[in-house]
GROMACS .gro file of C-alpha atoms in nm:
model
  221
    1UNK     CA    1   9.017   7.984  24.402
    2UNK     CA    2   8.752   7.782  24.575
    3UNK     CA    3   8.615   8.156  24.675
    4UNK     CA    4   8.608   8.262  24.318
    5UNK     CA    5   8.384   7.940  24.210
    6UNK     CA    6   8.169   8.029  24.524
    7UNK     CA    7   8.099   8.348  24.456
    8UNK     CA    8   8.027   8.269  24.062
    9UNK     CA    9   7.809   7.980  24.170
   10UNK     CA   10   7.607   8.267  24.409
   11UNK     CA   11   7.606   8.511  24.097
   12UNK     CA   12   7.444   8.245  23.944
   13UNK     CA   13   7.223   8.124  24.201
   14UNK     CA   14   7.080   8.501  24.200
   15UNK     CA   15   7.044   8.510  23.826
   16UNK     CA   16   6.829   8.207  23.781
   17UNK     CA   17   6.630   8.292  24.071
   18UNK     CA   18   6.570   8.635  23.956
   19UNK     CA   19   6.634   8.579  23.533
   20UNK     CA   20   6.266   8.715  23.576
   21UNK     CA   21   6.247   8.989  23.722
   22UNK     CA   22   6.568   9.090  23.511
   23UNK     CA   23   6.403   9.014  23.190
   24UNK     CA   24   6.127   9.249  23.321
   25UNK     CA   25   6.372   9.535  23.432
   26UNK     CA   26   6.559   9.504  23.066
   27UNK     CA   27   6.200   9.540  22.890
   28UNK     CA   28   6.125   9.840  23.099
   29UNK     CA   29   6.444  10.016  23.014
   30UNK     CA   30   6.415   9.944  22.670
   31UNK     CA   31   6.040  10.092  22.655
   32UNK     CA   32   6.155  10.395  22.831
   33UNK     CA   33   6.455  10.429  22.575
   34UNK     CA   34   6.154  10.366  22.278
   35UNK     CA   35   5.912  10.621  22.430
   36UNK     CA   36   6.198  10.851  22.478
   37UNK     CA   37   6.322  10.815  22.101
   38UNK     CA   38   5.982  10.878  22.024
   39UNK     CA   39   5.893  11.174  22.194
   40UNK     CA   40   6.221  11.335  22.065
   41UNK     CA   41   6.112  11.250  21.682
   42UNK     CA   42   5.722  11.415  21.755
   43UNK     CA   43   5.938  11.714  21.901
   44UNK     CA   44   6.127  11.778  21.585
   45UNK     CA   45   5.800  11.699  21.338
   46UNK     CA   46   5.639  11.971  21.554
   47UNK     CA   47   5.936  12.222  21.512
   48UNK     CA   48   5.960  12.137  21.132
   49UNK     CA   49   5.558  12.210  21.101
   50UNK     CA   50   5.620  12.498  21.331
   51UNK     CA   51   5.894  12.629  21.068
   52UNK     CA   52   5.676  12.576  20.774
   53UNK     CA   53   5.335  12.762  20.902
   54UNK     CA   54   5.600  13.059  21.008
   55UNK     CA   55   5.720  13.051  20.659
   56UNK     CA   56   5.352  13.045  20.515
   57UNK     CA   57   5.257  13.300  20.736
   58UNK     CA   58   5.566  13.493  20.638
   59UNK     CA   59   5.509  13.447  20.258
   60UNK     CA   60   5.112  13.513  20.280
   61UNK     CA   61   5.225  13.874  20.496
   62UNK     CA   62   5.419  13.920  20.183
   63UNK     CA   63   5.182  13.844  19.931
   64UNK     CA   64   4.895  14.074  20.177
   65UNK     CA   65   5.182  14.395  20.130
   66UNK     CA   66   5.265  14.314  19.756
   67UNK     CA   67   4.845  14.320  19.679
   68UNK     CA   68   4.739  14.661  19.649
   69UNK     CA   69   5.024  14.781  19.387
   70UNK     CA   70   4.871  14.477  19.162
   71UNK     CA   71   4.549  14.581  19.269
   72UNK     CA   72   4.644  14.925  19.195
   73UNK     CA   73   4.816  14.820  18.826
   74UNK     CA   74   4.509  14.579  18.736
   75UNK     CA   75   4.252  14.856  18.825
   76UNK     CA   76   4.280  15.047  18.491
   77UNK     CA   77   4.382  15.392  18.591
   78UNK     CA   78   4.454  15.674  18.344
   79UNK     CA   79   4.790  15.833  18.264
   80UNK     CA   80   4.695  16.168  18.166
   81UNK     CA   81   4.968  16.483  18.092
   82UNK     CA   82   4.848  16.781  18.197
   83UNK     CA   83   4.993  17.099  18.026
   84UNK     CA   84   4.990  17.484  18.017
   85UNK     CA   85   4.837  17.725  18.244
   86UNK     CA   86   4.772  17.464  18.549
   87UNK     CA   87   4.919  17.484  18.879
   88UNK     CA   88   5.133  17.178  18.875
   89UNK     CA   89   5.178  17.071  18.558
   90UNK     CA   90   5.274  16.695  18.468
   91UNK     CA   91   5.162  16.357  18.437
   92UNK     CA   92   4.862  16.214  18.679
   93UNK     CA   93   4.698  15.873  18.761
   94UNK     CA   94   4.325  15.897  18.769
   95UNK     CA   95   4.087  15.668  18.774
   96UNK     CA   96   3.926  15.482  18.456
   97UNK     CA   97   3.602  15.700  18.330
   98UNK     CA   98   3.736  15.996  18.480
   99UNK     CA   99   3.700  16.323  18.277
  100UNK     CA  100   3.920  16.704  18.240
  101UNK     CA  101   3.761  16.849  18.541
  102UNK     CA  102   3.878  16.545  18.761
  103UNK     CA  103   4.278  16.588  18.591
  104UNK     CA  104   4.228  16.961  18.604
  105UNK     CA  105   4.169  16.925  19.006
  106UNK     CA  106   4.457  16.669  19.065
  107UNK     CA  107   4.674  16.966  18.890
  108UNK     CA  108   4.619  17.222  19.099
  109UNK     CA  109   4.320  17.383  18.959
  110UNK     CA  110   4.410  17.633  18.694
  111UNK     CA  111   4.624  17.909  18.697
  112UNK     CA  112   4.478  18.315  18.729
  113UNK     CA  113   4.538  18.354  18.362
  114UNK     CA  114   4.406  18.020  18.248
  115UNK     CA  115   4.150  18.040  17.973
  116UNK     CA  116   3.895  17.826  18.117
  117UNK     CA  117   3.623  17.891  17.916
  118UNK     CA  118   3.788  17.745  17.626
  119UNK     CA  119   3.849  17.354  17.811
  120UNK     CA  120   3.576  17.112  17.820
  121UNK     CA  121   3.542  17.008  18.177
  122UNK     CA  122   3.308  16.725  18.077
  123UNK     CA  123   3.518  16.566  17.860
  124UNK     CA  124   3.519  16.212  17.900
  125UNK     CA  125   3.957  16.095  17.911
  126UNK     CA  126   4.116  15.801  17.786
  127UNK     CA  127   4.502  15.662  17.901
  128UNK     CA  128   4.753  15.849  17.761
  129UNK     CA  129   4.555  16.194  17.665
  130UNK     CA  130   4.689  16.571  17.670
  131UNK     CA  131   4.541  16.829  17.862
  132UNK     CA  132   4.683  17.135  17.763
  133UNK     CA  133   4.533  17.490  17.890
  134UNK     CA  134   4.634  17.788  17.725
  135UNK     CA  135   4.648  18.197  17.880
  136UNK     CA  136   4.312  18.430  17.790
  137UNK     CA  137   4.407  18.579  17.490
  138UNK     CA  138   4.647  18.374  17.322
  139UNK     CA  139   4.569  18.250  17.007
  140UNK     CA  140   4.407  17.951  16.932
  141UNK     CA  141   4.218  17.763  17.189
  142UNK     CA  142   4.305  17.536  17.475
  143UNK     CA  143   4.329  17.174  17.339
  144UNK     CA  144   4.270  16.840  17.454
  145UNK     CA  145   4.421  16.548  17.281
  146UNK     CA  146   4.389  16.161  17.301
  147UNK     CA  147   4.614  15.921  17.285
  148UNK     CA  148   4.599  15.867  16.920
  149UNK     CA  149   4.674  16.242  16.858
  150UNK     CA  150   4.333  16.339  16.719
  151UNK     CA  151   4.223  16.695  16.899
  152UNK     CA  152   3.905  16.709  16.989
  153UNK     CA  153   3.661  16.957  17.224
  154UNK     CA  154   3.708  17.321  17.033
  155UNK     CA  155   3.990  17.199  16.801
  156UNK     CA  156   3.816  17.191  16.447
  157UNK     CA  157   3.948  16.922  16.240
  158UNK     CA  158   4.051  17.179  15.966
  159UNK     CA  159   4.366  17.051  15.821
  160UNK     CA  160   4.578  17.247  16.060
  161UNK     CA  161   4.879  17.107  16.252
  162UNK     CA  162   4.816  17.117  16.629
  163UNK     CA  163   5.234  17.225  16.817
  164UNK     CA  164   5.062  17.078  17.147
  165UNK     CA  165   4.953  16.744  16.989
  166UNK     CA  166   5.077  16.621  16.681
  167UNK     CA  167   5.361  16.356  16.707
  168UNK     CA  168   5.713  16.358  16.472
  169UNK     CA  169   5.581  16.230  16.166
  170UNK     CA  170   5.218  16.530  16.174
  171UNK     CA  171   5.523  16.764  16.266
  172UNK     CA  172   5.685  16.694  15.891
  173UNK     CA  173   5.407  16.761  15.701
  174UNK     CA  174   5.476  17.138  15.763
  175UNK     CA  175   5.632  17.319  15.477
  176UNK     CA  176   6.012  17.262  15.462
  177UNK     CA  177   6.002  17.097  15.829
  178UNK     CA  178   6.183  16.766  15.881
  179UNK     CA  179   6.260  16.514  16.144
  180UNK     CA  180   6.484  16.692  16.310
  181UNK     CA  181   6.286  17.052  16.303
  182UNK     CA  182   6.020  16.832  16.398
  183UNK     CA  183   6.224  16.720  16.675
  184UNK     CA  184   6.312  17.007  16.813
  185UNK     CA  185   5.947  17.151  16.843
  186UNK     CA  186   5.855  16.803  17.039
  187UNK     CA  187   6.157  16.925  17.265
  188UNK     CA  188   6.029  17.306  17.306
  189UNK     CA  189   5.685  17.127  17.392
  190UNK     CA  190   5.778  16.897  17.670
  191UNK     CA  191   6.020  17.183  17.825
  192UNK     CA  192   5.792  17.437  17.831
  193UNK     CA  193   5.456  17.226  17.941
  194UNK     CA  194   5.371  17.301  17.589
  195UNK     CA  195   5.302  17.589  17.303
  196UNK     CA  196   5.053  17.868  17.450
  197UNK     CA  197   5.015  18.020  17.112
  198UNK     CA  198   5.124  17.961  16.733
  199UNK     CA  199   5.400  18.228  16.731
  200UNK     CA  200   5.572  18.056  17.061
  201UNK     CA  201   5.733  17.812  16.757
  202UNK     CA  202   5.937  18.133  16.698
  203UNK     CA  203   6.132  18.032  17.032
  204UNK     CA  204   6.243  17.703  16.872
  205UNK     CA  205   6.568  17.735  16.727
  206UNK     CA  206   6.536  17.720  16.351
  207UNK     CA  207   6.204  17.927  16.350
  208UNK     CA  208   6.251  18.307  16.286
  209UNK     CA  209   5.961  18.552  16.194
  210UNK     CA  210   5.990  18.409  15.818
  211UNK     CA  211   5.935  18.083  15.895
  212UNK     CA  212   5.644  18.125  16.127
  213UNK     CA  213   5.458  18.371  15.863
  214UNK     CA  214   5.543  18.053  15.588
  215UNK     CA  215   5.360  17.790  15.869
  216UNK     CA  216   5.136  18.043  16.074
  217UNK     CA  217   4.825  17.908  15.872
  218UNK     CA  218   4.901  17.572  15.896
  219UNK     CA  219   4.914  17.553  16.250
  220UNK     CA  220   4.692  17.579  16.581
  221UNK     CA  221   4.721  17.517  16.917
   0.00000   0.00000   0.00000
């Protein structure tokens, strides 16, 4: 027992004449714990910021690959359908102010038998106008339309109905032609890259010889 209370009283003894030194050693580990704790925080703010700029990065990449479609929608280009005696018939983007000769080229260039003297190259286009090129020979003459139907170029504004332009409700005004006669000539049309003369309406169903000789005066091409 006496040993126990000797070696307390030395414990003791060492304490108070160190308590110091102790106090010192206690602050020191608790900086290093503080600094540590620290550090480890700054380490994860980094890796969050690091996350975040990868992200931005990420979404501006994005936004870089995404621009030149809006670019491309937002920069006004033309629609234009191209019909008839062309190499590749169909519908083209061209660019805003562009004119028949431009469409004409993005088409192929016209065919052997393409009446060429009868298009207007120069022809200034708007979105949504028809380009349609007709053989040499065939009646009529080629036609080009804008969007609002209304032929222009060497189409005379006579009165006539024009089987490569007018829409459903010109189509009706024919003699004894309704909607869905009307219809069926729109069909014929967009099947065939349209009408390369008057008497091609004889192809639609519903149009025999009688019919055209009824509407052969009353329509162009």
């Amino acid at each position: 027992m006496n040993k126990i209370l000797d070696f307390s009283t030395q414990i003791k003894e060492i304490i108070d004449e160190h308590a110091y030194k102790i106090l010192i050693g206690l602050l020191l580990i608790a900086f290093s714990l503080g600094l540590v704790i620290i550090l480890i925080m700054n380490q994860n703010s980094n890796d969050a910021n690091n996350v975040a700029t990868d992200y931005s990065e990420q979404s501006s990449v994005v936004a870089s690959s995404a621009s030149p479609q809006s670019q491309s929608s937002a920069s006004g280009d033309l629609y234009i359908d191209v019909k008839g005696e062309v190499k590749h018939p169909g519908v083209y983007p061209i660019p805003s102010n562009s004119r028949v000769t431009d469409v004409i080229k993005e088409a192929g260039g016209f065919k052997a038998d393409a009446d060429e003297q009868n298009v207007n190259l120069a022809k200034v286009l708007k979105d949504q106008d028809v380009v349609v090129v007709n053989k040499k020979g065939a009646a009529g003459s080629s036609s080009f339309a804008s969007s609002n139907n209304t032929s222009t170029g060497n189409s005379a504004n006579n009165g006539k109905v024009n089987l490569n332009t007018a829409d459903l409700n010109e189509l009706q005004k024919l003699d004894r032609v309704g909607e869905k006669k009307a219809q069926k000539i729109i069909d014929y049309r967009n099947q065939h890259n349209g009408f390369h003369s008057i008497d091609e309406i004889k192809q639609v169903s519903g149009f025999g010889d009688k019919t055209f000789e009824r509407l052969k005066d009353s329509l162009e091409v």
